[in-house]
Amino acid sequence: MHSDKPIEPEILDDIDMGSHEKEYSEEGFWKKLKGYAAKAGVSLVYKALQLYYVAQSPNCPKRVKMGIYSALGYFILPVDAIPDFIPLTGYTDDLAAIAMALLLAQVYITDDIRARAKAKVADFFGEAQAAKLRDAASSE
């Protein structure tokens, strides 16, 4: 999934990146993570955290940030295409939005951003879960 070449800006023309951007807020993001981390799962939380931290980076272009904020805004929304409270499938639409934003942001996600996201995963889930993320990354 990691590539050294950024996605060409033209691909962004077909994506309504502003559709949920207005729903994003830093407070809403942290509230959602703290309240639903266990239900959302380690993988989704880790990916959302990577997006959060890459959006804070001065190296991340504005159009990519817009895509990130749109995906995180969708994640924050209490009502979306598949309600989050539905067991097993509730977060699949959130994961899809986050996966799309990760594709847009992949070139700007540095080792430091991954480390910060893993450290925050350890805060939410414990060091054992963060270690699983490290083990998975080393096997790629």
PDB file of C-alpha atoms in Angstrom:
ATOM      1  CA  MET A   1       0.000   0.000   0.000  1.00  0.00           C
ATOM      2  CA  HIS A   2       2.940   2.355   0.539  1.00  0.00           C
ATOM      3  CA  SER A   3       4.149   4.174  -2.527  1.00  0.00           C
ATOM      4  CA  ASP A   4       6.708   6.898  -2.976  1.00  0.00           C
ATOM      5  CA  LYS A   5       4.588   8.587  -5.615  1.00  0.00           C
ATOM      6  CA  PRO A   6       1.681  10.772  -4.488  1.00  0.00           C
ATOM      7  CA  ILE A   7      -1.715  10.216  -6.049  1.00  0.00           C
ATOM      8  CA  GLU A   8      -2.184  12.619  -8.925  1.00  0.00           C
ATOM      9  CA  PRO A   9      -4.454  15.570  -8.071  1.00  0.00           C
ATOM     10  CA  GLU A  10      -6.805  14.731 -10.954  1.00  0.00           C
ATOM     11  CA  ILE A  11      -8.031  11.643  -9.104  1.00  0.00           C
ATOM     12  CA  LEU A  12      -9.295  13.966  -6.395  1.00  0.00           C
ATOM     13  CA  ASP A  13     -11.630  15.714  -8.850  1.00  0.00           C
ATOM     14  CA  ASP A  14     -14.106  12.805  -8.732  1.00  0.00           C
ATOM     15  CA  ILE A  15     -14.190  12.687  -4.941  1.00  0.00           C
ATOM     16  CA  ASP A  16     -16.541  14.912  -2.981  1.00  0.00           C
ATOM     17  CA  MET A  17     -13.902  15.662  -0.378  1.00  0.00           C
ATOM     18  CA  GLY A  18     -15.829  18.489   1.236  1.00  0.00           C
ATOM     19  CA  SER A  19     -18.980  16.506   1.874  1.00  0.00           C
ATOM     20  CA  HIS A  20     -18.126  15.679   5.482  1.00  0.00           C
ATOM     21  CA  GLU A  21     -15.243  18.058   6.109  1.00  0.00           C
ATOM     22  CA  LYS A  22     -17.576  20.439   7.969  1.00  0.00           C
ATOM     23  CA  GLU A  23     -18.407  17.599  10.389  1.00  0.00           C
ATOM     24  CA  TYR A  24     -14.783  17.313  11.488  1.00  0.00           C
ATOM     25  CA  SER A  25     -13.592  18.887  14.691  1.00  0.00           C
ATOM     26  CA  GLU A  26     -10.636  17.989  16.831  1.00  0.00           C
ATOM     27  CA  GLU A  27     -12.876  17.771  19.899  1.00  0.00           C
ATOM     28  CA  GLY A  28     -15.332  15.524  18.063  1.00  0.00           C
ATOM     29  CA  PHE A  29     -12.515  13.288  16.827  1.00  0.00           C
ATOM     30  CA  TRP A  30     -11.078  12.680  20.301  1.00  0.00           C
ATOM     31  CA  LYS A  31     -14.536  12.265  21.824  1.00  0.00           C
ATOM     32  CA  LYS A  32     -15.422   9.605  19.230  1.00  0.00           C
ATOM     33  CA  LEU A  33     -12.138   7.758  19.752  1.00  0.00           C
ATOM     34  CA  LYS A  34     -12.400   7.797  23.522  1.00  0.00           C
ATOM     35  CA  GLY A  35     -16.024   6.706  23.491  1.00  0.00           C
ATOM     36  CA  TYR A  36     -15.903   4.091  20.746  1.00  0.00           C
ATOM     37  CA  ALA A  37     -12.301   2.877  20.485  1.00  0.00           C
ATOM     38  CA  ALA A  38     -13.103  -0.608  21.770  1.00  0.00           C
ATOM     39  CA  LYS A  39     -16.049  -1.015  19.401  1.00  0.00           C
ATOM     40  CA  ALA A  40     -14.212   0.438  16.401  1.00  0.00           C
ATOM     41  CA  GLY A  41     -11.196  -1.786  16.983  1.00  0.00           C
ATOM     42  CA  VAL A  42      -7.451  -1.344  17.009  1.00  0.00           C
ATOM     43  CA  SER A  43      -7.007  -1.295  13.244  1.00  0.00           C
ATOM     44  CA  LEU A  44      -9.585   1.421  12.557  1.00  0.00           C
ATOM     45  CA  VAL A  45      -8.371   3.542  15.463  1.00  0.00           C
ATOM     46  CA  TYR A  46      -4.749   3.223  14.305  1.00  0.00           C
ATOM     47  CA  LYS A  47      -5.676   4.275  10.766  1.00  0.00           C
ATOM     48  CA  ALA A  48      -7.755   7.208  12.019  1.00  0.00           C
ATOM     49  CA  LEU A  49      -4.876   8.320  14.222  1.00  0.00           C
ATOM     50  CA  GLN A  50      -2.453   8.184  11.309  1.00  0.00           C
ATOM     51  CA  LEU A  51      -4.787  10.444   9.357  1.00  0.00           C
ATOM     52  CA  TYR A  52      -5.167  12.787  12.302  1.00  0.00           C
ATOM     53  CA  TYR A  53      -1.402  13.147  12.731  1.00  0.00           C
ATOM     54  CA  VAL A  54      -0.615  13.464   9.019  1.00  0.00           C
ATOM     55  CA  ALA A  55      -3.200  16.246   8.737  1.00  0.00           C
ATOM     56  CA  GLN A  56      -1.243  18.113  11.431  1.00  0.00           C
ATOM     57  CA  SER A  57       1.913  17.910   9.308  1.00  0.00           C
ATOM     58  CA  PRO A  58       2.985  21.035   7.437  1.00  0.00           C
ATOM     59  CA  ASN A  59       4.115  18.742   4.587  1.00  0.00           C
ATOM     60  CA  CYS A  60       0.570  17.543   3.909  1.00  0.00           C
ATOM     61  CA  PRO A  61      -1.033  19.453   1.021  1.00  0.00           C
ATOM     62  CA  LYS A  62      -4.310  21.248   1.569  1.00  0.00           C
ATOM     63  CA  ARG A  63      -6.302  19.018  -0.828  1.00  0.00           C
ATOM     64  CA  VAL A  64      -5.092  15.899   0.987  1.00  0.00           C
ATOM     65  CA  LYS A  65      -5.991  17.488   4.323  1.00  0.00           C
ATOM     66  CA  MET A  66      -9.468  18.155   2.956  1.00  0.00           C
ATOM     67  CA  GLY A  67      -9.817  14.461   2.121  1.00  0.00           C
ATOM     68  CA  ILE A  68      -8.570  13.510   5.571  1.00  0.00           C
ATOM     69  CA  TYR A  69     -10.940  15.874   7.346  1.00  0.00           C
ATOM     70  CA  SER A  70     -13.813  14.627   5.227  1.00  0.00           C
ATOM     71  CA  ALA A  71     -13.059  10.994   6.162  1.00  0.00           C
ATOM     72  CA  LEU A  72     -12.601  11.852   9.840  1.00  0.00           C
ATOM     73  CA  GLY A  73     -15.783  13.934   9.730  1.00  0.00           C
ATOM     74  CA  TYR A  74     -17.641  10.913   8.396  1.00  0.00           C
ATOM     75  CA  PHE A  75     -16.106   8.799  11.178  1.00  0.00           C
ATOM     76  CA  ILE A  76     -17.329  11.304  13.776  1.00  0.00           C
ATOM     77  CA  LEU A  77     -20.892  11.444  12.437  1.00  0.00           C
ATOM     78  CA  PRO A  78     -23.230   9.567  14.774  1.00  0.00           C
ATOM     79  CA  VAL A  79     -25.535   8.646  11.885  1.00  0.00           C
ATOM     80  CA  ASP A  80     -24.029   7.368   8.665  1.00  0.00           C
ATOM     81  CA  ALA A  81     -24.694   4.824   5.901  1.00  0.00           C
ATOM     82  CA  ILE A  82     -24.230   1.854   8.234  1.00  0.00           C
ATOM     83  CA  PRO A  83     -24.997   2.810  11.854  1.00  0.00           C
ATOM     84  CA  ASP A  84     -22.004   2.226  14.109  1.00  0.00           C
ATOM     85  CA  PHE A  85     -24.023   0.297  16.690  1.00  0.00           C
ATOM     86  CA  ILE A  86     -24.681  -2.639  14.296  1.00  0.00           C
ATOM     87  CA  PRO A  87     -22.446  -5.534  15.402  1.00  0.00           C
ATOM     88  CA  LEU A  88     -19.652  -6.616  13.032  1.00  0.00           C
ATOM     89  CA  THR A  89     -20.595  -4.252  10.192  1.00  0.00           C
ATOM     90  CA  GLY A  90     -21.222  -0.938  11.931  1.00  0.00           C
ATOM     91  CA  TYR A  91     -17.810   0.521  11.209  1.00  0.00           C
ATOM     92  CA  THR A  92     -17.279  -0.863   7.686  1.00  0.00           C
ATOM     93  CA  ASP A  93     -18.393   2.369   6.017  1.00  0.00           C
ATOM     94  CA  ASP A  94     -16.166   4.386   8.350  1.00  0.00           C
ATOM     95  CA  LEU A  95     -13.275   2.077   7.476  1.00  0.00           C
ATOM     96  CA  ALA A  96     -13.932   2.580   3.758  1.00  0.00           C
ATOM     97  CA  ALA A  97     -13.840   6.374   4.140  1.00  0.00           C
ATOM     98  CA  ILE A  98     -10.652   6.169   6.181  1.00  0.00           C
ATOM     99  CA  ALA A  99      -9.058   3.741   3.710  1.00  0.00           C
ATOM    100  CA  MET A 100      -9.749   6.180   0.857  1.00  0.00           C
ATOM    101  CA  ALA A 101      -8.144   9.014   2.798  1.00  0.00           C
ATOM    102  CA  LEU A 102      -5.161   6.777   3.627  1.00  0.00           C
ATOM    103  CA  LEU A 103      -4.637   6.198  -0.089  1.00  0.00           C
ATOM    104  CA  LEU A 104      -4.572   9.951  -0.624  1.00  0.00           C
ATOM    105  CA  ALA A 105      -2.234  10.557   2.314  1.00  0.00           C
ATOM    106  CA  GLN A 106       0.067   7.529   2.113  1.00  0.00           C
ATOM    107  CA  VAL A 107       3.104   9.424   0.833  1.00  0.00           C
ATOM    108  CA  TYR A 108       2.882  11.903   3.708  1.00  0.00           C
ATOM    109  CA  ILE A 109       2.642   9.307   6.484  1.00  0.00           C
ATOM    110  CA  THR A 110       6.118   9.172   7.955  1.00  0.00           C
ATOM    111  CA  ASP A 111       7.663   6.764  10.448  1.00  0.00           C
ATOM    112  CA  ASP A 112       7.205   9.465  13.101  1.00  0.00           C
ATOM    113  CA  ILE A 113       3.473   9.683  12.345  1.00  0.00           C
ATOM    114  CA  ARG A 114       3.162   5.882  12.545  1.00  0.00           C
ATOM    115  CA  ALA A 115       5.023   5.903  15.877  1.00  0.00           C
ATOM    116  CA  ARG A 116       2.767   8.617  17.306  1.00  0.00           C
ATOM    117  CA  ALA A 117      -0.338   6.714  16.195  1.00  0.00           C
ATOM    118  CA  LYS A 118       0.981   3.471  17.732  1.00  0.00           C
ATOM    119  CA  ALA A 119       1.782   5.271  20.996  1.00  0.00           C
ATOM    120  CA  LYS A 120      -1.790   6.569  21.145  1.00  0.00           C
ATOM    121  CA  VAL A 121      -3.108   3.061  20.367  1.00  0.00           C
ATOM    122  CA  ALA A 122      -1.112   1.892  23.392  1.00  0.00           C
ATOM    123  CA  ASP A 123      -2.867   4.581  25.479  1.00  0.00           C
ATOM    124  CA  PHE A 124      -6.288   3.350  24.340  1.00  0.00           C
ATOM    125  CA  PHE A 125      -5.752  -0.419  24.155  1.00  0.00           C
ATOM    126  CA  GLY A 126      -2.558  -1.187  26.062  1.00  0.00           C
ATOM    127  CA  GLU A 127       0.972  -1.972  25.014  1.00  0.00           C
ATOM    128  CA  ALA A 128       0.122  -5.522  23.879  1.00  0.00           C
ATOM    129  CA  GLN A 129      -2.157  -4.226  21.102  1.00  0.00           C
ATOM    130  CA  ALA A 130       0.417  -1.637  20.033  1.00  0.00           C
ATOM    131  CA  ALA A 131       3.016  -4.408  19.887  1.00  0.00           C
ATOM    132  CA  LYS A 132       0.741  -6.353  17.517  1.00  0.00           C
ATOM    133  CA  LEU A 133       0.731  -3.338  15.206  1.00  0.00           C
ATOM    134  CA  ARG A 134       4.545  -3.232  15.327  1.00  0.00           C
ATOM    135  CA  ASP A 135       4.719  -6.968  14.601  1.00  0.00           C
ATOM    136  CA  ALA A 136       2.343  -6.618  11.652  1.00  0.00           C
ATOM    137  CA  ALA A 137       4.339  -3.700  10.244  1.00  0.00           C
ATOM    138  CA  SER A 138       7.624  -5.579  10.489  1.00  0.00           C
ATOM    139  CA  SER A 139       6.191  -8.551   8.572  1.00  0.00           C
ATOM    140  CA  GLU A 140       5.122  -6.361   5.597  1.00  0.00           C
TER     141      GLU A 140
END
